Each structure stands twice: as structure tokens, then as C-alpha cells.
Coordinates of C-alpha atoms in Angstrom, one line a residue:
M1137 CA 37.0 -30.8 -53.2
V1138 CA 37.5 -32.2 -49.7
K1139 CA 36.6 -30.0 -46.8
H1140 CA 38.3 -30.6 -43.4
Q1141 CA 37.0 -29.6 -40.0
P1142 CA 39.6 -27.8 -38.0
L1143 CA 41.5 -30.1 -35.7
Q1144 CA 40.6 -30.0 -32.0
V1145 CA 43.4 -29.3 -29.6
Y1146 CA 43.1 -31.4 -26.3
E1147 CA 45.1 -30.5 -23.3
R1148 CA 45.5 -33.6 -21.1
Q1149 CA 44.9 -33.4 -17.4
L1150 CA 46.4 -36.3 -15.5
C1151 CA 44.7 -35.4 -12.3
L1152 CA 41.3 -35.7 -13.8
S1153 CA 42.2 -38.9 -15.6
C1154 CA 43.3 -40.5 -12.3
I1155 CA 40.1 -39.4 -10.5
T1156 CA 37.7 -40.8 -13.1
G1157 CA 40.0 -43.8 -13.7
I1158 CA 40.3 -44.9 -10.0
Y1159 CA 36.6 -44.2 -9.2
G1160 CA 34.9 -45.6 -12.3
C1161 CA 37.7 -47.1 -14.4
R1162 CA 37.2 -44.4 -17.0
W1163 CA 40.7 -43.6 -18.0
K1164 CA 40.0 -42.4 -21.6
R1165 CA 38.6 -39.0 -22.3
Y1166 CA 35.7 -40.2 -24.4
Q1167 CA 34.5 -42.4 -21.5
R1168 CA 33.8 -39.3 -19.3
S1169 CA 30.5 -37.6 -19.3
H1170 CA 29.1 -34.3 -18.1
D1171 CA 25.6 -35.7 -18.3
D1172 CA 23.5 -35.9 -15.1
T1173 CA 24.3 -38.9 -12.9
T1174 CA 21.8 -41.8 -13.4
K1175 CA 19.3 -42.7 -10.6
W1176 CA 21.1 -46.0 -10.1
E1177 CA 24.4 -44.3 -9.6
L1178 CA 22.8 -41.8 -7.3
L1179 CA 21.5 -44.7 -5.2
W1180 CA 25.0 -46.1 -5.0
S1181 CA 26.3 -42.7 -4.0
L1182 CA 23.8 -42.7 -1.1
I1183 CA 24.9 -46.2 -0.1
L1184 CA 28.5 -45.0 -0.2
L1185 CA 27.6 -42.0 2.0
L1186 CA 25.7 -44.3 4.5
T1187 CA 28.6 -46.7 4.7
F1188 CA 31.0 -43.8 5.4
C1189 CA 28.8 -42.4 8.2
L1190 CA 28.4 -45.9 9.8
L1191 CA 32.1 -46.6 9.5
L1192 CA 32.9 -43.2 11.0
V1193 CA 30.8 -44.0 14.1
W1194 CA 32.3 -47.5 14.2
F1195 CA 35.8 -46.2 14.0
Y1196 CA 35.1 -43.5 16.6
F1197 CA 33.6 -46.2 18.9
W1198 CA 36.7 -48.4 18.8
W1199 CA 39.0 -45.4 19.1
E1200 CA 37.4 -44.4 22.4
A1201 CA 36.9 -48.0 23.6
H1202 CA 40.7 -48.3 24.0
N1203 CA 40.0 -47.7 27.6
D1204 CA 38.3 -51.1 27.8
Y1205 CA 40.3 -53.3 25.4
S1206 CA 41.4 -55.6 28.3
E1207 CA 37.7 -56.0 29.4
F1208 CA 36.8 -56.9 25.8
N1209 CA 39.5 -59.5 25.6
W1210 CA 38.4 -60.9 28.9
F1211 CA 34.9 -61.2 27.6
L1212 CA 36.1 -63.1 24.6
Y1213 CA 38.2 -65.4 26.8
N1214 CA 35.2 -66.3 28.9
R1215 CA 33.2 -67.1 25.8
S1216 CA 35.9 -69.1 23.9
G1217 CA 38.1 -70.4 26.7
E1218 CA 41.2 -69.2 24.7
W1219 CA 43.2 -66.0 25.3
S1220 CA 43.8 -63.8 22.4
D1221 CA 43.9 -60.0 21.7
G1222 CA 40.6 -59.7 19.7
T1223 CA 41.0 -56.0 19.3
V1224 CA 43.9 -56.4 16.7
P1225 CA 41.9 -57.8 13.8
I1226 CA 39.0 -55.5 14.6
L1227 CA 41.2 -52.4 14.6
A1228 CA 43.0 -53.5 11.4
T1229 CA 39.9 -54.2 9.4
T1230 CA 38.2 -51.0 10.7
A1231 CA 41.1 -48.8 9.8
A1232 CA 41.4 -50.4 6.4
G1233 CA 37.7 -50.1 5.6
F1234 CA 37.4 -46.6 6.9
T1235 CA 40.4 -45.5 4.8
Y1236 CA 39.0 -47.1 1.7
I1237 CA 35.5 -45.7 2.0
A1238 CA 36.8 -42.2 2.9
F1239 CA 39.0 -42.3 -0.2
L1240 CA 36.0 -43.2 -2.4
I1241 CA 34.1 -40.3 -0.8
V1242 CA 36.9 -37.9 -1.7
L1243 CA 36.9 -39.1 -5.3
A1244 CA 33.1 -38.7 -5.5
L1245 CA 33.3 -35.2 -4.2
C1246 CA 36.0 -34.5 -6.8
H1247 CA 33.7 -35.8 -9.5
V1248 CA 31.0 -33.4 -8.3
A1249 CA 33.4 -30.5 -8.2
L1250 CA 34.6 -31.1 -11.7
G1251 CA 31.2 -31.6 -13.1
Q1252 CA 31.8 -35.3 -14.0
Q1253 CA 29.1 -37.9 -14.0
L1254 CA 29.3 -40.3 -11.0
N1255 CA 29.8 -43.9 -12.2
L1256 CA 31.2 -46.1 -9.4
H1257 CA 33.0 -49.2 -10.8
W1258 CA 31.5 -52.6 -10.0
L1259 CA 34.6 -53.6 -8.0
H1260 CA 34.2 -50.6 -5.8
K1261 CA 30.5 -51.5 -5.4
I1262 CA 31.4 -54.9 -4.2
G1263 CA 33.9 -53.3 -1.8
V1264 CA 31.4 -50.9 -0.4
T1265 CA 28.8 -53.7 0.1
V1266 CA 31.4 -55.8 1.9
A1267 CA 32.4 -52.8 4.1
L1268 CA 28.7 -52.0 4.9
L1269 CA 27.7 -55.6 5.7
T1270 CA 30.8 -56.2 7.8
T1271 CA 30.2 -53.1 9.8
I1272 CA 26.6 -53.9 10.4
I1273 CA 27.5 -57.4 11.6
G1274 CA 30.1 -55.9 13.9
V1275 CA 27.6 -53.5 15.4
I1276 CA 25.1 -56.3 16.0
S1277 CA 27.8 -58.5 17.6
V1278 CA 28.9 -55.7 20.0
N1279 CA 25.3 -55.0 20.8
Q1280 CA 24.7 -58.6 21.8
T1281 CA 27.9 -59.3 23.7
W1282 CA 29.2 -55.9 24.9
A1283 CA 26.2 -53.6 24.9
Q1284 CA 27.3 -51.6 27.9
E1285 CA 30.3 -50.3 26.0
W1286 CA 28.1 -48.1 23.7
D1287 CA 27.9 -45.8 26.7
V1288 CA 31.5 -44.8 25.9
I1289 CA 30.3 -42.7 23.0
P1290 CA 28.2 -40.1 24.9
I1291 CA 30.8 -40.1 27.7
S1292 CA 33.7 -39.5 25.3
L1293 CA 31.7 -36.7 23.6
Q1294 CA 32.0 -34.8 26.9
A1295 CA 35.8 -34.7 26.2
T1296 CA 35.8 -34.5 22.4
G1297 CA 32.4 -32.8 21.6
P1298 CA 33.7 -29.2 21.3
F1299 CA 36.6 -30.3 19.1
L1300 CA 34.5 -32.6 16.9
H1301 CA 32.1 -29.7 16.4
I1302 CA 34.9 -27.4 15.2
G1303 CA 36.1 -30.2 12.8
A1304 CA 32.6 -30.8 11.4
L1305 CA 32.0 -27.1 11.0
A1306 CA 35.3 -26.8 9.0
A1307 CA 34.4 -29.7 6.8
V1308 CA 30.9 -28.5 6.0
T1309 CA 32.3 -25.0 5.4
A1310 CA 34.8 -26.4 2.9
L1311 CA 32.0 -28.3 1.1
S1312 CA 30.4 -24.9 0.3
W1313 CA 32.8 -24.6 -2.6
I1314 CA 31.3 -27.7 -4.2
V1315 CA 27.7 -26.7 -3.3
A1316 CA 28.2 -23.2 -4.7
G1317 CA 29.6 -24.6 -7.9
Q1318 CA 26.6 -26.9 -8.3
V1319 CA 24.1 -24.1 -7.7
T1320 CA 25.7 -21.6 -10.0
R1321 CA 26.1 -24.2 -12.9
A1322 CA 22.6 -25.6 -12.5
E1323 CA 19.9 -24.5 -15.0
K1324 CA 16.9 -25.7 -13.0
M1325 CA 15.7 -23.3 -10.4
M1326 CA 14.1 -26.1 -8.3
F1327 CA 17.4 -27.9 -8.1
Q1328 CA 19.1 -24.7 -6.9
V1329 CA 16.5 -24.1 -4.2
V1330 CA 16.6 -27.7 -2.9
V1331 CA 20.4 -27.8 -2.7
V1332 CA 20.7 -24.4 -1.0
L1333 CA 18.0 -25.3 1.5
L1334 CA 19.6 -28.6 2.4
Y1335 CA 23.0 -27.1 2.8
V1336 CA 21.8 -24.1 4.8
S1337 CA 19.8 -26.5 7.1
V1338 CA 22.9 -28.6 7.8
L1339 CA 25.0 -25.5 8.4
L1340 CA 22.5 -23.9 10.8
A1341 CA 22.2 -27.2 12.7
L1342 CA 25.9 -27.2 13.1
Y1343 CA 25.8 -23.6 14.3
M1344 CA 23.3 -24.6 17.0
V1345 CA 25.0 -27.9 18.1
P1346 CA 26.9 -26.2 21.0
L1347 CA 23.6 -25.6 22.7
H1348 CA 23.4 -29.3 23.2
I1349 CA 27.1 -30.0 24.0
T1350 CA 27.5 -30.5 27.7
S1351 CA 30.9 -31.2 29.3
P1352 CA 31.9 -31.0 32.9
C1353 CA 35.2 -29.5 31.7
I1354 CA 33.4 -26.4 30.7
M1355 CA 33.6 -24.8 34.1
D1356 CA 35.4 -22.2 36.2
P1357 CA 38.8 -23.7 37.1
A1358 CA 38.4 -22.2 40.6
T1359 CA 35.6 -24.7 41.3
L1360 CA 37.7 -27.7 40.2
K1361 CA 37.7 -30.4 42.9
P1362 CA 40.9 -32.1 44.2
R1363 CA 42.5 -34.7 42.0
P1364 CA 40.7 -38.1 42.2
N1365 CA 42.7 -40.8 44.0
V1366 CA 43.9 -43.7 41.9
I1367 CA 43.4 -47.3 43.0
G1368 CA 45.5 -50.0 41.3
H1369 CA 43.0 -52.4 39.8
Q1370 CA 44.6 -55.8 40.3
G1371 CA 47.8 -53.9 41.0
A1372 CA 49.5 -52.6 38.0
P1373 CA 48.5 -55.3 35.4
M1374 CA 50.0 -53.5 32.5
L1375 CA 53.5 -53.8 34.0
A1376 CA 53.1 -57.1 36.0
P1377 CA 50.9 -60.1 36.1
E1378 CA 47.5 -59.3 37.6
N1379 CA 46.6 -60.1 41.2
T1380 CA 50.2 -61.0 42.1
L1381 CA 52.3 -59.6 44.9
W1382 CA 54.7 -58.0 42.4
S1383 CA 51.8 -56.3 40.6
F1384 CA 50.6 -54.6 43.8
Q1385 CA 54.2 -53.7 44.7
R1386 CA 54.6 -52.0 41.3
A1387 CA 51.3 -50.1 41.9
L1388 CA 52.5 -48.9 45.4
Q1389 CA 55.8 -47.7 43.8
M1390 CA 53.6 -45.3 41.8
N1391 CA 52.0 -43.9 45.0
V1392 CA 48.5 -45.2 44.4
T1393 CA 46.2 -44.6 47.3
G1394 CA 44.5 -48.0 47.2
L1395 CA 44.6 -51.6 45.8
E1396 CA 41.8 -53.6 44.3
A1397 CA 41.7 -57.3 43.9
D1398 CA 39.4 -60.3 43.0
V1399 CA 39.1 -62.9 45.8
A1400 CA 38.1 -66.6 45.7
I1401 CA 38.3 -69.1 48.5
S1402 CA 40.2 -72.4 48.4
M1403 CA 38.9 -75.8 49.5
D1404 CA 40.6 -75.4 52.8
G1405 CA 39.2 -71.9 53.5
V1406 CA 42.1 -69.7 52.4
P1407 CA 41.0 -66.5 50.5
F1408 CA 43.3 -66.0 47.5
L1409 CA 43.4 -63.6 44.5
M1410 CA 42.0 -64.8 41.2
R1411 CA 39.9 -63.1 38.6
D1412 CA 38.9 -66.0 36.4
L1413 CA 36.8 -69.0 37.4
T1414 CA 39.6 -71.3 36.3
L1415 CA 43.4 -71.2 36.6
R1416 CA 44.1 -71.8 32.9
R1417 CA 44.8 -68.2 31.8
T1418 CA 47.0 -66.9 34.6
T1419 CA 48.8 -70.0 35.9
D1420 CA 50.6 -73.1 34.6
V1421 CA 47.9 -75.5 35.9
E1422 CA 48.0 -77.3 32.5
K1423 CA 51.5 -78.4 33.3
V1424 CA 51.3 -79.0 37.0
F1425 CA 47.7 -80.5 37.2
P1426 CA 46.8 -81.4 33.6
D1427 CA 43.8 -83.5 34.7
R1428 CA 42.3 -80.6 36.7
Q1429 CA 43.0 -77.6 34.4
M1430 CA 39.2 -77.1 33.7
D1431 CA 38.3 -77.2 37.4
E1432 CA 37.2 -74.1 39.1
A1433 CA 40.0 -72.3 41.0
S1434 CA 38.1 -72.5 44.3
L1435 CA 38.2 -76.4 44.1
F1436 CA 42.0 -76.4 44.7
N1437 CA 43.4 -76.3 48.2
W1438 CA 46.0 -73.7 49.2
T1439 CA 48.9 -76.2 49.1
D1440 CA 48.1 -77.0 45.5
L1441 CA 47.7 -73.4 44.5
Q1442 CA 51.2 -72.5 45.9
Q1443 CA 52.7 -75.0 43.5
L1444 CA 51.5 -72.9 40.5
N1445 CA 53.4 -70.2 38.7
A1446 CA 51.4 -67.1 38.1
G1447 CA 53.8 -65.0 36.1
R1448 CA 55.2 -66.8 33.1
W1449 CA 51.9 -66.4 31.2
F1450 CA 52.3 -62.6 31.3
L1451 CA 55.7 -62.8 29.6
K1452 CA 54.3 -65.3 27.0
D1453 CA 50.9 -63.7 26.2
D1454 CA 52.0 -60.0 26.7
P1455 CA 48.3 -59.0 27.2
F1456 CA 49.0 -55.2 27.2
W1457 CA 52.0 -55.2 24.7
T1458 CA 54.3 -53.9 27.4
V1459 CA 56.8 -56.7 28.0
H1460 CA 59.3 -55.1 25.7
T1461 CA 59.4 -52.1 28.0
L1462 CA 60.5 -54.1 31.1
F1463 CA 64.1 -54.6 32.3
Q1464 CA 65.6 -58.0 32.6
H1465 CA 65.5 -58.1 36.4
E1466 CA 61.8 -57.3 36.2
K1467 CA 61.1 -60.1 33.8
E1468 CA 63.0 -62.5 36.1
R1469 CA 60.9 -61.4 39.0
I1470 CA 57.7 -61.8 37.0
A1471 CA 58.7 -65.3 36.0
N1472 CA 58.8 -66.3 39.7
Q1473 CA 55.4 -65.0 40.8
T1474 CA 53.0 -67.4 42.6
V1475 CA 49.3 -67.2 43.5
C1476 CA 48.8 -64.4 46.1
S1477 CA 46.6 -64.8 49.2
L1478 CA 44.3 -62.1 50.5
E1479 CA 46.3 -62.1 53.7
Q1480 CA 49.5 -61.3 51.9
L1481 CA 47.9 -58.4 50.1
L1482 CA 46.4 -57.0 53.3
K1483 CA 49.8 -57.1 55.1
L1484 CA 51.4 -55.3 52.1
A1485 CA 48.7 -52.7 52.2
S1486 CA 49.0 -52.3 55.9
Y1487 CA 52.7 -51.7 55.7
H1488 CA 52.1 -48.9 53.1
N1489 CA 49.0 -47.6 54.8
S1490 CA 47.0 -48.2 51.6
T1491 CA 43.3 -48.8 51.2
V1492 CA 42.2 -52.3 49.9
V1493 CA 39.0 -53.0 48.1
F1494 CA 38.2 -56.6 47.0
R1495 CA 35.4 -58.4 45.3
L1496 CA 34.7 -61.6 47.1
R1497 CA 33.4 -64.5 44.9
R1498 CA 31.2 -67.0 46.7
P1499 CA 32.3 -70.6 46.1
P1500 CA 30.0 -73.2 44.4
P1501 CA 27.3 -74.9 46.4
K1502 CA 29.2 -78.1 47.0
H1503 CA 32.2 -76.3 48.3
P1504 CA 33.0 -76.9 52.0
C1505 CA 33.2 -73.1 52.6
Y1506 CA 29.9 -72.3 50.8
D1507 CA 28.3 -71.2 54.1
S1508 CA 31.4 -69.9 55.9
W1509 CA 32.9 -67.8 53.1
I1510 CA 32.1 -64.5 54.9
N1511 CA 33.6 -65.7 58.2
D1512 CA 36.7 -67.2 56.4
T1513 CA 37.3 -63.8 54.8
L1514 CA 36.8 -61.8 58.0
Q1515 CA 39.3 -64.2 59.7
A1516 CA 41.9 -63.5 57.0
V1517 CA 41.4 -59.7 57.5
R1518 CA 41.9 -60.1 61.3
Q1519 CA 45.0 -62.3 60.9
S1520 CA 46.7 -59.9 58.5
G1521 CA 46.7 -57.2 61.2
V1522 CA 45.6 -54.5 58.7
P1523 CA 43.5 -51.7 60.3
Q1524 CA 39.9 -52.2 59.5
S1525 CA 39.5 -48.6 58.4
L1526 CA 41.7 -49.5 55.4
V1527 CA 39.5 -52.3 54.1
M1528 CA 36.5 -51.6 51.8
W1529 CA 34.0 -54.5 52.3
T1530 CA 31.9 -55.1 49.3
P1531 CA 29.7 -58.3 49.8
D1532 CA 26.1 -57.5 50.6
E1533 CA 25.5 -60.8 52.3
N1534 CA 25.3 -60.7 56.1
R1535 CA 26.3 -57.0 56.4
T1536 CA 24.7 -56.8 59.9
Q1537 CA 26.8 -59.7 61.1
V1538 CA 29.9 -58.2 59.5
R1539 CA 29.3 -54.8 61.3
Q1540 CA 29.1 -56.6 64.6
L1541 CA 32.4 -58.6 64.1
A1542 CA 34.3 -55.8 62.3
P1543 CA 32.6 -52.4 62.9
D1544 CA 35.4 -50.3 61.4
L1545 CA 35.3 -51.8 57.9
I1546 CA 34.4 -49.4 55.2
Q1547 CA 31.0 -50.7 54.0
T1548 CA 31.0 -50.5 50.2
S1549 CA 28.3 -51.4 47.7
V1550 CA 28.9 -52.6 44.2
V1551 CA 25.2 -52.1 43.3
K1552 CA 23.9 -48.6 42.4
R1553 CA 21.4 -47.2 44.9
S1554 CA 20.2 -43.8 45.8
H1555 CA 22.2 -41.9 48.4
Q1556 CA 19.3 -42.0 50.8
I1557 CA 19.1 -45.8 50.7
L1558 CA 22.9 -46.1 51.1
Q1559 CA 22.8 -43.8 54.2
Q1560 CA 20.0 -45.8 55.7
S1561 CA 21.9 -49.0 55.2
G1562 CA 25.1 -47.6 56.7
I1563 CA 27.0 -47.8 53.4
S1564 CA 29.5 -45.0 53.0
S1565 CA 31.2 -46.0 49.7
L1566 CA 30.2 -47.1 46.2
L1567 CA 32.2 -49.0 43.6
L1568 CA 30.6 -48.7 40.2
R1569 CA 31.6 -48.9 36.5
Y1570 CA 32.2 -45.5 35.1
N1571 CA 29.1 -45.6 32.8
Q1572 CA 26.7 -46.2 35.6
V1573 CA 26.5 -42.7 37.1
S1574 CA 25.7 -39.3 35.6
R1575 CA 27.3 -36.0 36.5
E1576 CA 24.3 -35.0 38.6
E1577 CA 24.4 -38.3 40.5
I1578 CA 28.1 -37.8 41.2
G1579 CA 27.3 -34.4 42.7
N1580 CA 24.5 -36.0 44.8
F1581 CA 26.8 -38.7 46.2
S1582 CA 29.5 -36.1 47.0
E1583 CA 27.0 -33.9 48.9
A1584 CA 25.8 -37.0 50.8
H1585 CA 29.5 -37.7 51.8
I1586 CA 29.5 -41.0 50.0
N1587 CA 32.8 -41.9 48.6
L1588 CA 32.4 -42.9 44.9
T1589 CA 35.0 -45.0 43.1
L1590 CA 34.6 -45.7 39.4
Y1591 CA 36.3 -48.5 37.4
T1592 CA 38.0 -49.2 35.1
V1593 CA 39.6 -45.9 34.1
N1594 CA 42.7 -46.2 32.0
E1595 CA 42.7 -43.3 29.6
P1596 CA 43.7 -39.7 30.5
W1597 CA 40.6 -38.2 28.7
L1598 CA 38.2 -40.3 30.8
Y1599 CA 40.2 -39.5 33.9
S1600 CA 39.9 -35.8 33.1
V1601 CA 36.2 -35.9 32.5
L1602 CA 35.6 -37.7 35.8
W1603 CA 38.0 -35.3 37.6
C1604 CA 35.9 -32.3 36.3
S1605 CA 32.7 -34.2 37.4
G1606 CA 34.0 -34.3 41.0
V1607 CA 34.6 -38.1 41.3
S1608 CA 36.6 -38.8 44.5
S1609 CA 38.6 -41.9 43.2
V1610 CA 39.0 -44.2 40.3
S1611 CA 40.2 -47.7 39.9
S1612 CA 42.7 -48.2 37.1
E1613 CA 44.8 -50.8 35.3
A1614 CA 47.1 -48.0 34.2
P1615 CA 48.1 -46.1 37.3
H1616 CA 51.4 -45.3 35.7
V1617 CA 49.5 -43.4 33.1
L1618 CA 47.0 -41.6 35.2
L1619 CA 49.4 -40.5 37.8
K1620 CA 51.3 -38.5 35.1
V1621 CA 48.2 -36.4 34.4
P1622 CA 48.8 -33.3 36.5
Y1623 CA 45.7 -31.4 35.4
P1624 CA 42.6 -32.2 33.2
I1625 CA 43.5 -32.4 29.6
W1626 CA 41.4 -29.4 28.8
L1627 CA 39.4 -26.9 31.0
M1628 CA 37.6 -24.0 29.6
R1629 CA 35.5 -21.3 31.2
P1630 CA 31.9 -21.0 29.9
N1631 CA 32.4 -17.5 28.6
E1632 CA 35.6 -18.6 26.8
Y1633 CA 33.7 -21.6 25.2
C1634 CA 30.9 -19.3 24.1
L1635 CA 33.3 -16.9 22.5
A1636 CA 35.1 -19.7 20.7
W1637 CA 31.7 -21.1 19.5
V1638 CA 30.4 -17.8 18.2
S1639 CA 33.7 -16.9 16.6
A1640 CA 33.8 -20.2 14.7
D1641 CA 30.2 -19.7 13.5
L1642 CA 30.9 -16.2 12.3
I1643 CA 34.0 -17.2 10.5
S1644 CA 32.2 -20.1 8.8
F1645 CA 29.3 -17.9 7.8
A1646 CA 31.6 -15.3 6.3
V1647 CA 33.6 -17.9 4.4
V1648 CA 30.5 -19.5 3.0
I1649 CA 29.0 -16.2 1.8
G1650 CA 32.3 -15.3 0.3
I1651 CA 32.6 -18.5 -1.6
F1652 CA 29.0 -18.2 -3.0
I1653 CA 29.7 -14.7 -4.1
F1654 CA 33.0 -15.6 -5.8
Q1655 CA 31.5 -18.6 -7.5
N1656 CA 28.5 -16.6 -8.8
Y1657 CA 30.7 -13.8 -10.0
H1658 CA 33.1 -16.3 -11.7
M1659 CA 30.2 -17.9 -13.5
I1660 CA 28.7 -14.6 -14.7
R1661 CA 32.1 -13.6 -16.2
Y1662 CA 32.2 -16.9 -18.1
R1663 CA 28.7 -16.5 -19.4
M1664 CA 29.4 -13.0 -20.5
S1665 CA 32.4 -14.2 -22.4
G1666 CA 30.3 -16.7 -24.3
M1667 CA 31.0 -19.8 -22.3
R1668 CA 27.7 -21.4 -21.6
S1669 CA 28.9 -24.2 -19.4
Y1670 CA 32.0 -25.0 -17.4
N1671 CA 34.3 -27.6 -19.1
P1672 CA 37.2 -28.7 -16.9
E1673 CA 39.3 -30.0 -19.8
Q1674 CA 39.5 -26.7 -21.7
I1675 CA 38.8 -28.1 -25.2
M1676 CA 39.9 -25.4 -27.6
L1677 CA 38.3 -25.6 -31.0
N1678 CA 40.3 -22.8 -32.6
A1679 CA 42.9 -24.4 -34.9
A1680 CA 44.8 -21.1 -34.8
V1681 CA 45.9 -21.6 -31.2
R1682 CA 49.6 -22.5 -31.1
R1683 CA 51.5 -23.8 -28.2
S1684 CA 54.7 -25.7 -27.9
S1685 CA 54.6 -29.5 -28.4
G1686 CA 56.0 -29.9 -24.9
D1687 CA 52.8 -28.4 -23.3
I1688 CA 50.0 -29.9 -25.3
N1689 CA 49.3 -32.9 -27.4
V1690 CA 47.3 -32.4 -30.6
M1691 CA 44.7 -35.1 -31.0
K1692 CA 42.8 -35.6 -34.2
E1693 CA 39.4 -36.4 -32.8
K1694 CA 37.4 -35.9 -36.0
L1695 CA 38.2 -35.5 -39.7
I1696 CA 35.0 -35.0 -41.6
F1697 CA 35.1 -35.4 -45.4
S1698 CA 32.2 -33.6 -47.0
G1699 CA 31.3 -32.1 -50.4
H1700 CA 31.4 -33.5 -54.0
P1701 CA 34.1 -33.4 -56.6
Q1702 CA 33.6 -30.5 -58.9

């Protein structure tokens, strides 16, 4: 007689098949395993987690560094000599890598939740390795070429910290479902204790994080200082070619309180506006003077400079991706811009009663104006007829002489010093990068009646943080954006923030306790009903179970022939 083992009934789960198939290429049921994950695969899981954390920081860095994309591109131009938007490939690869690694993390968590063995496919291991190495190389490159930009992370946390804390708390609270499942299904007491201790430690650390979150926007709104003045850095370079007359006119149309420019001196002693050492990026010098395109801008005389077009490059390169927003008459005006002199800028500022701050670049040693550059610039100031009280003078050289010749100039330093030294030197204004001063130093300068201007501030979140900090003015390439910010993006009283923090912690704690109780109760019921382990595929060994053929597929997994003929 032939004895048959009852057929096993297998209910397919497409979701589980996709999860194990995409993560480890285990599409068939017999390839899955509920055994413990091997140490090798645990190592790869740690590498995957490390890559995710590193990419998360890298992605956050570039997201907040949007304020300084133009600065980064300018750095690349100075190193390579060719203009290109270097942020595009970085952002594209970062977004793609972060999405890919985050997807693998989600799949890994699903494996853990369903009790499946982690077994990352070798193609994914290659992808994770490439993502990790690429990110490490990127971090090293930024650290070598643009190290000052790392300061954007702690500064941005002043604006995003409270909200990132809520997001992280929600994510860790949601993970309690997986943690509770692992603890209740585990058979080893030591494993349960270690997992619970690790999870509770992370949770308690998150509960205490707000003690270390400091933001100037957590304050009493009644103590908020007046809105910081906005100075057009190189005019309005997002809407018009930088350092041109039209760029400054566009900035004045937006009611900026001041204009900032970069000044060089020509061979015949005429101060003119130019940021770069050469004329290649912002003029058509390659076409007009092809043999001199690599020469320094200050080695041209003013007559030669007036022959150059300083606007067509803007329409061609579109450095801020804004050309498509301009009207046709604006494009025509841009196409006819020429190199602007300092005197032209000062006359324009005088007409609009606007402050002017300029950075004066000393010409090279063999330049005829190497020794007279200060006097040449002062002469341009006097010839323009602008009131001296509207001009912020930044060069440190010969300040005593400058005070004697032009006593009403606003003496401004671009080097950070203590307010005591500034007062002793007769300096009443500071022009610094936004990462060079702390909130306490801003308060000290304000109390000492030293006007502090920070550059370059383009993003509303950064403008809001500096506003709450009490900064008197900022220099911006995007005045059209900042002048639309009527109030700090967010402002919260300390007691309101404390209430939100405590409420979030209590809600999280209650949810975690509830999940652990539910998971434990659920497991006890299964064990009492005879189920010793949780099987997500619901394999039913009772051949008497009958369902419609549309709901389940009957698979004949084993047919055992046993016994002997009688």
C-alpha cells in the first residue's frame, strides 16, 4: 500500500515575494529562510546603515548649501578657468544615491519585520560600496576646497533643529513596532535585553535632544529687533549680469538700502567693477582682444574696457537659471551692458540716497597705480559727488590718511576683530561672512553700536535666523527673495517650544508602550493557540481546509511514498 502525506496548501503573498526578490533576488519560496542572519550579512547590514547615515548628512549639507551655490561655482571657475554649474551633477548623483540607499534600508526593515533572513544581493553590495566610496570622496573634496561651508550645518540646525527632532522622534517611535516584534519572538533572554536597552537608550537620547537645541528664533516676539536691511551684492545678479549698471538699477527697484561691488583699478587709474581677476567669464574679451584674454583685468586701460560687452555672457550661461523669467525688453537691455566704473555706481547710489560698500582690490606690483590705488579710489569718490556718509570704506591700508582726506566715510573692516579693538581703531562697521560670528558676538557688536553686515545671504531660512539674532543688515544676491520675507519663517516662545517638546515625548512614550504591550499580548495568544513561531506565509498543513481556487493555489510540495506492498 502507498501512503500519501497530506498536500500542503500555500497561500502566495506577492508583497513578500517582491521584498525578498528585490533585496536578495530570492523570488521563490524555498529560497527564503527564517534562520538567523549570518555574521557576513550582518556586516553588510551595518555597512548599509553607515552608508545611509553618511548620505543623509551629505544630502542635508547640499540641501542647505543652496544659499552658496554661486560661491561654489565661482570657486570651481577659479580652479579650472571654465564656467559651469558644478552643483547639477552633485545634486543629481546625491539624490539618486540617497533614494537608492533609503530604498534598500526600507527593504531591510521589512525583512526584519517579517522575520526573513537578510541576504543582500551581490549587485546591491556593489551599489552600496560605490555609494559609500563616492560619498567619502565627495566629503574629502569639499573639506579640502570648501571647508568653510561645513559651518552651514550647525547654522541651519538653528532653523531646522526643532523640526528635525520631531521627525527623528516619529521615525524611532515607528521603529518600535519592529523592535517589539523582534523582542517578543526572540527565544534568548540576552538578545531581548540587549535590543531593549539599545532601543531605550536611543529613545531617551532623542527625548533629551531639545536640551541641546539652541535657536535664536525661540524667543519672545516682543524682543524681535527690526528687520535687517538688505544690500544688493553685485546688484541683483540673479536677474541681471553682476556688477553692471542695470544690475544695480534692478536692485534699487526692489528698495534695497545699499549696494555692494568689487572694484579693480585700470592701467590709467580708473576704478571699475569686476569680481574676477580676468575678464573671460563676464565679458567678450575673447572676441575683442583674443590675444589678451588671459591678462588680468587691471592691465587694461579704461578705453579698452569700454569696448567690452558685459551682458551677453549672462544670457548665454544663465548662471542662476533665471533667464527664462525675464521679459524680452530686459534681455535686450542686458545684452547691451558694458563694464561699469565705480564713479557711475556712486552717482547712481547718490541719486537714490543708497549706501555703497565696495571691496577694493590692489593692482599687481608692476601696475602704474600700485602705490596710488588708495588715492585714485578716493578721487573717484570725490568726483562722483556722493555724500561720504553713504560710502563704506573697507581697505585697511592707510586708514589714517583716508580719515584725513575723507573724514565722513564709514570706516568698515572685513576682518573680524573684537568690538573693543574696532572702537579704538575708529571702525564703526563690519562686513563678514555669515559663518564668522556667533549669536553672542552679534549681540556684543550691537551693544557697542557697531553696524554688522553679513554676506552672502540668499535663503529665507538664513535671513530669518540672522533676523532673530539681531543682525542689522545682510548682503544678498537675491534681494528680490529676501524683501518678500515679511517676518521670520518661524518664531516660537520658549514656553511654547517646551510644551511642544514635552508633548511630543509623552505621545511617543505612550505609543511605544502601547506597541510593546500589543505585540506581547498578540504573541501570547498565538503561543496559547499552539503556534510556536510566527510564520508570515501562513502555511496550512490541514488538507481539509477548502477555499476557492481563485483565492489560493494548491502546491504539491512533498509526496512521500512509504510502506511495503502487502
